[in-house]
Each structure stands twice: as C-alpha cells, then as structure tokens.
Short mmCIF file of C-alpha atoms and ligand atoms in Angstrom, two decimals:
data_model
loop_
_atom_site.label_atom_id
_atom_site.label_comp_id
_atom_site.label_asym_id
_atom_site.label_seq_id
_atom_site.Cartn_x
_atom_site.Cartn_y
_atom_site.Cartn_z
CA UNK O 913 22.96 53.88 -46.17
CA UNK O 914 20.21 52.90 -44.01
CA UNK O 915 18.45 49.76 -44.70
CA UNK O 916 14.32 49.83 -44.83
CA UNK O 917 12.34 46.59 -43.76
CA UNK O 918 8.42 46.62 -44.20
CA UNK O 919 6.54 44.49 -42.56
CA UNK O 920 3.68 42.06 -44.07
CA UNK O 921 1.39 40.52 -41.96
CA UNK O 922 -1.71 38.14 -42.44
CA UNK O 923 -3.86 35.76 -40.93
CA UNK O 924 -4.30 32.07 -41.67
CA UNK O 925 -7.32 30.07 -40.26
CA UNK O 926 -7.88 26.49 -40.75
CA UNK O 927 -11.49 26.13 -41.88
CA UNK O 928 -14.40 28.29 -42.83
CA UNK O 929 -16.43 28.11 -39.21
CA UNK O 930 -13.33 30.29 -38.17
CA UNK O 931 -14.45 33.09 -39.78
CA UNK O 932 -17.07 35.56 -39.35
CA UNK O 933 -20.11 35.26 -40.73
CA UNK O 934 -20.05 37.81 -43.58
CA UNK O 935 -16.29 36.59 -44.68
CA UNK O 936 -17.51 33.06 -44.12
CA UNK O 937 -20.63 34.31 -46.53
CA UNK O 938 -18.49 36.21 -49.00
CA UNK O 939 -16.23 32.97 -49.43
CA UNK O 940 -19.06 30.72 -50.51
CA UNK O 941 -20.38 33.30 -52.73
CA UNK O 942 -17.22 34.07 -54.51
CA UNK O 943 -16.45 30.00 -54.49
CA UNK O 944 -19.94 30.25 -56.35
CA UNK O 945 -18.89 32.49 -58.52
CA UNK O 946 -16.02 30.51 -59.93
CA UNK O 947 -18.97 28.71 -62.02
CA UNK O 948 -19.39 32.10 -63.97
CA UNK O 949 -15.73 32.20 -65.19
CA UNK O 950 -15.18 32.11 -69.18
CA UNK O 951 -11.66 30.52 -69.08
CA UNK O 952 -11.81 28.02 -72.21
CA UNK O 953 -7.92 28.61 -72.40
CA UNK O 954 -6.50 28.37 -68.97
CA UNK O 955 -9.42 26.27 -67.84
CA UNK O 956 -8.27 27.78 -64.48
CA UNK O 957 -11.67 29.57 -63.39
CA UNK O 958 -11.55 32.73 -60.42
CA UNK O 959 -14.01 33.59 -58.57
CA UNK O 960 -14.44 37.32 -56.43
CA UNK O 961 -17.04 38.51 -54.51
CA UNK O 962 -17.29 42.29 -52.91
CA UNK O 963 -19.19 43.51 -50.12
CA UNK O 964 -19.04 47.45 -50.14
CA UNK O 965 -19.46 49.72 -47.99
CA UNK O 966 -23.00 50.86 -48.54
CA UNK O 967 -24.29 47.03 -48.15
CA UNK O 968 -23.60 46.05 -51.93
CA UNK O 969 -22.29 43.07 -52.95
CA UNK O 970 -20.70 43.00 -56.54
CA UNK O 971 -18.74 40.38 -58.14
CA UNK O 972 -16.40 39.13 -60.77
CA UNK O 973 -15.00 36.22 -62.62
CA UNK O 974 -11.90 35.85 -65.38
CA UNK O 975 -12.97 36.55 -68.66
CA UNK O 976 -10.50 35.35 -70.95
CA UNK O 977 -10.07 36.07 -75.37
CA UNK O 978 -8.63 33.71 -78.13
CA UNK O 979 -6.48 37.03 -77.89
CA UNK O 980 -4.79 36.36 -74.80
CA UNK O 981 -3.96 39.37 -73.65
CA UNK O 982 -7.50 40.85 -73.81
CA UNK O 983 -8.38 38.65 -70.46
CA UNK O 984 -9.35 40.09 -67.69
CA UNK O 985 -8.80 38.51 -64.02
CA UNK O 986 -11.97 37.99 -61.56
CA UNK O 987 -10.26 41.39 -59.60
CA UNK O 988 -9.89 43.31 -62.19
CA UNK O 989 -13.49 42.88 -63.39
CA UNK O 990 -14.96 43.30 -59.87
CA UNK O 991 -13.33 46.26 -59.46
CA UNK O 992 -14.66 47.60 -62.90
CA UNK O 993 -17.94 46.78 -62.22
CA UNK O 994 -17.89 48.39 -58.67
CA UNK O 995 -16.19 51.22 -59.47
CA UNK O 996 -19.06 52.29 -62.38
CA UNK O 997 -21.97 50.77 -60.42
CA UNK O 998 -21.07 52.60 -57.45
CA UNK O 999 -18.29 55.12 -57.75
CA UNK O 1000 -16.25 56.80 -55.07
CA UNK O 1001 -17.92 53.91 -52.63
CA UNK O 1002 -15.32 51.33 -50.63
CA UNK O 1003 -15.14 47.96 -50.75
CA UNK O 1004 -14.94 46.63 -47.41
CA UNK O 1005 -13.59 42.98 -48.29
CA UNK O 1006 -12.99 40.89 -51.45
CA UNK O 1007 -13.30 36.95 -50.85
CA UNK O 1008 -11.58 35.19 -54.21
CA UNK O 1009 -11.59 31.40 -54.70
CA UNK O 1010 -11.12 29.53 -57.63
CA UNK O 1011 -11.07 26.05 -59.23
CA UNK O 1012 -8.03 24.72 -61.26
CA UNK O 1013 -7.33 22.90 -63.90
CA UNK O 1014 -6.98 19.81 -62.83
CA UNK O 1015 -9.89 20.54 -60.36
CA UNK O 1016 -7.39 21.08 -57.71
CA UNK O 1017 -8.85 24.00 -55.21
CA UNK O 1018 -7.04 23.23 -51.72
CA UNK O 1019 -5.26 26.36 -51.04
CA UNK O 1020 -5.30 30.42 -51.22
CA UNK O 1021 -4.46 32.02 -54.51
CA UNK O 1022 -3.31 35.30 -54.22
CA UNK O 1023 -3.96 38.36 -56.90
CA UNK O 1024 -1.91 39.01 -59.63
CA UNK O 1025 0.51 41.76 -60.22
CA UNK O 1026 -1.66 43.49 -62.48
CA UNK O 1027 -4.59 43.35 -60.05
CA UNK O 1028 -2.57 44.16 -57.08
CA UNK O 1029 -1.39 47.56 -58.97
CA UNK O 1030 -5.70 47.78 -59.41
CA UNK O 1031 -6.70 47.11 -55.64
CA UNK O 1032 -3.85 49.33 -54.67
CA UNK O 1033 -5.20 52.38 -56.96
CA UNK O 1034 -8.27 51.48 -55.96
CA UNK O 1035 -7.93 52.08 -52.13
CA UNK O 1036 -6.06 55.38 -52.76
CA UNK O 1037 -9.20 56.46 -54.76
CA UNK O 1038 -11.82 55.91 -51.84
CA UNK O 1039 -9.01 56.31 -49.17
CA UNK O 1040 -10.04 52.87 -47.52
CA UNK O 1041 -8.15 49.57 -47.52
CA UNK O 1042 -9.58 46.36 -48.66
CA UNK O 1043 -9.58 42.84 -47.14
CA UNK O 1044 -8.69 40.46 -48.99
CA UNK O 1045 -10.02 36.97 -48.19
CA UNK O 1046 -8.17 33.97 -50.14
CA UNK O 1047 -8.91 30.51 -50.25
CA UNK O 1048 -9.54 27.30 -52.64
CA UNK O 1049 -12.88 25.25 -52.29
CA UNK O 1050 -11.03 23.74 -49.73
CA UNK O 1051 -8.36 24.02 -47.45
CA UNK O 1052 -6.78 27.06 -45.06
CA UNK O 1053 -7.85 30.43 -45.34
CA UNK O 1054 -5.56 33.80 -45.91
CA UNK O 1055 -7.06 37.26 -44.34
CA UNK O 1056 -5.21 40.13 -45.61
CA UNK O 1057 -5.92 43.43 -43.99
CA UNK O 1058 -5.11 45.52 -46.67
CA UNK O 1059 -4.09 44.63 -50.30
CA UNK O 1060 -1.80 47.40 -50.34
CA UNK O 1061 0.32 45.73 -48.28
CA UNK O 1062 0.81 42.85 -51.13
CA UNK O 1063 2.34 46.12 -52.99
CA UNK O 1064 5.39 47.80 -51.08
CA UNK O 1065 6.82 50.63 -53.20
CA UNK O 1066 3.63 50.51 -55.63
CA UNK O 1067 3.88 53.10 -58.69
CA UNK O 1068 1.06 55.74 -57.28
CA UNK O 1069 -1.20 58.07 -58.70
CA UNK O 1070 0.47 60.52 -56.78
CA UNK O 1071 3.57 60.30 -59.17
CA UNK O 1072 0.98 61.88 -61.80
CA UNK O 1073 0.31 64.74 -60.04
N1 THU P 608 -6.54 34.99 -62.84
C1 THU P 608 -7.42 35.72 -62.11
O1 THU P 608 -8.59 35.88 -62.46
N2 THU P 608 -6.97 36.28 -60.96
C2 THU P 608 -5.69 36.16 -60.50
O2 THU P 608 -5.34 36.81 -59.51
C3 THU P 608 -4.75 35.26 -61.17
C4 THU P 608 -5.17 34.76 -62.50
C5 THU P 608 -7.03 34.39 -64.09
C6 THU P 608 -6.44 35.01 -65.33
C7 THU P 608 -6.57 33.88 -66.31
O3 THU P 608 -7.87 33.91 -66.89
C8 THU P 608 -6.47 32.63 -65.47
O4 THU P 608 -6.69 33.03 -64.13
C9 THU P 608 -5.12 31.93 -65.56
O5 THU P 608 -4.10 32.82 -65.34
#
C-alpha cells in the first residue's frame, strides 16, 4: 500500500485592486451578469463571464425550470455557449459571482459538481486549463489556476476510448 496525496493550491486576495486588470474586468462583468439570471426558484442568481483565447468574451447565468432538474448553472451555460460559438477555442479564465437570496454576496462560491465534471471535460477537449476567478459582490477573492484541480480522480473521456 502506498498512500497518494494531491496537492490543491489557490490564491486568495483581499480586494479587487489586487488583481489584474482583465481578472479585475472579468469580475465586474460576470458580477453584472448576475442581473441576467432566471432563478424564480432558488432566487440565488450566478453570474460567469469568459475571456477566450482568441479575445472573446462569452458569458452565462443560471437558468432554472418549474422542472427542477432542467436548470442549468451559469458554468454550464457558458461553457455551452462557448463551446458552439467558438469550438475547439480555450477559455483563458472564468470570473463567477453571484447574489443570494437573502442578498448576501460577501464571499467566493465555488462550481458545482456537475460543472466541475464540465470545466474538467472541457480543458481536456482544448488541452488548456482554465482560471477560475471566484468571488461575491463583495469580499476576498479565490484564483484557481486550473479547475481541474477542484476534480482529483475526475471520470475522463479517456475511459471512453
Ligand atoms: N448554481 C450555479 O449557477 N452555479 C453553481 O456553481 C452553483 C449553483 C445555480 C443553480 C441554481 O439555479 C442555483 O444556483 C441554486 O443552486
């Protein structure tokens, strides 16, 4: 037996004016873009932004159904949408805010399961991590190199083969 550790490393700052200018630009935009959210059941509204490799920007927002499961996350949809719009291109980084409930918006949120299993397909498509930038309206600020690494042992494509 040999025991495996895997390491998981990320960046916190403690306001916006620590962060470049086109993360610091992406975050606004996807805090922006929390406003286009259709989440009459969870009232809980996310907001992601892209900015791909060939210059693009593309973004997404939750769209959820009276049939619950028909939802889609803000990932999930940005990835969709930049994956038919520009296919086979990478996305650089992802900034994703959001807005709660209650209104509450003063820390990171970090992707679901679901759309962790996405980003991770999608960087083994166009064989190119993603950053991940995560942060409420307000408060400290995550930097992910990578969202694979949110994924250890993720089911791959590869397993298809
Ligand atoms: N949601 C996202 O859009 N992204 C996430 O990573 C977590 C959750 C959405 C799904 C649903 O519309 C609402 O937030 C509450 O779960």
């Amino acid at each position: 037996m040999k025991k495996i550790q895997e390491k998981f490393e990320y960046e916190v700052y403690d306001s916006v004016n620590e962060l470049t200018e086109s993360d610091a630009w992406l975050l606004n935009e996807a805090r922006d873009v929390t406003q286009s959210a259709y989440a009459p059941y969870s009232h809980f509204q996310v907001g992601a932004v892209a900015k791909m490799a060939n210059g693009q920007i593309v973004a997404g927002s939750n769209q959820e159904n009276a049939s619950f499961p028909v939802g889609l996350c803000a990932e999930r949809v940005l990835l969709a949408s930049a994956g038919s719009l520009y296919p086979k291109v990478p996305i650089e980084t992802i900034a994703i805010s959001y807005q709660g409930n209650n209104g509450g918006s003063d820390h990171p949120v970090a992707p679901c399961g679901i759309c962790r299993q996405a980003l991770h397909e999608f960087e083994e498509r166009v064989k190119q991590p993603v950053r991940l930038v995560l942060a409420g309206m307000e408060g400290k600020i995550i930097v992910i190199n990578g969202a694979h690494q949110l994924l250890p042992l993720a089911f791959s494509s590869k397993e298809l083969r």
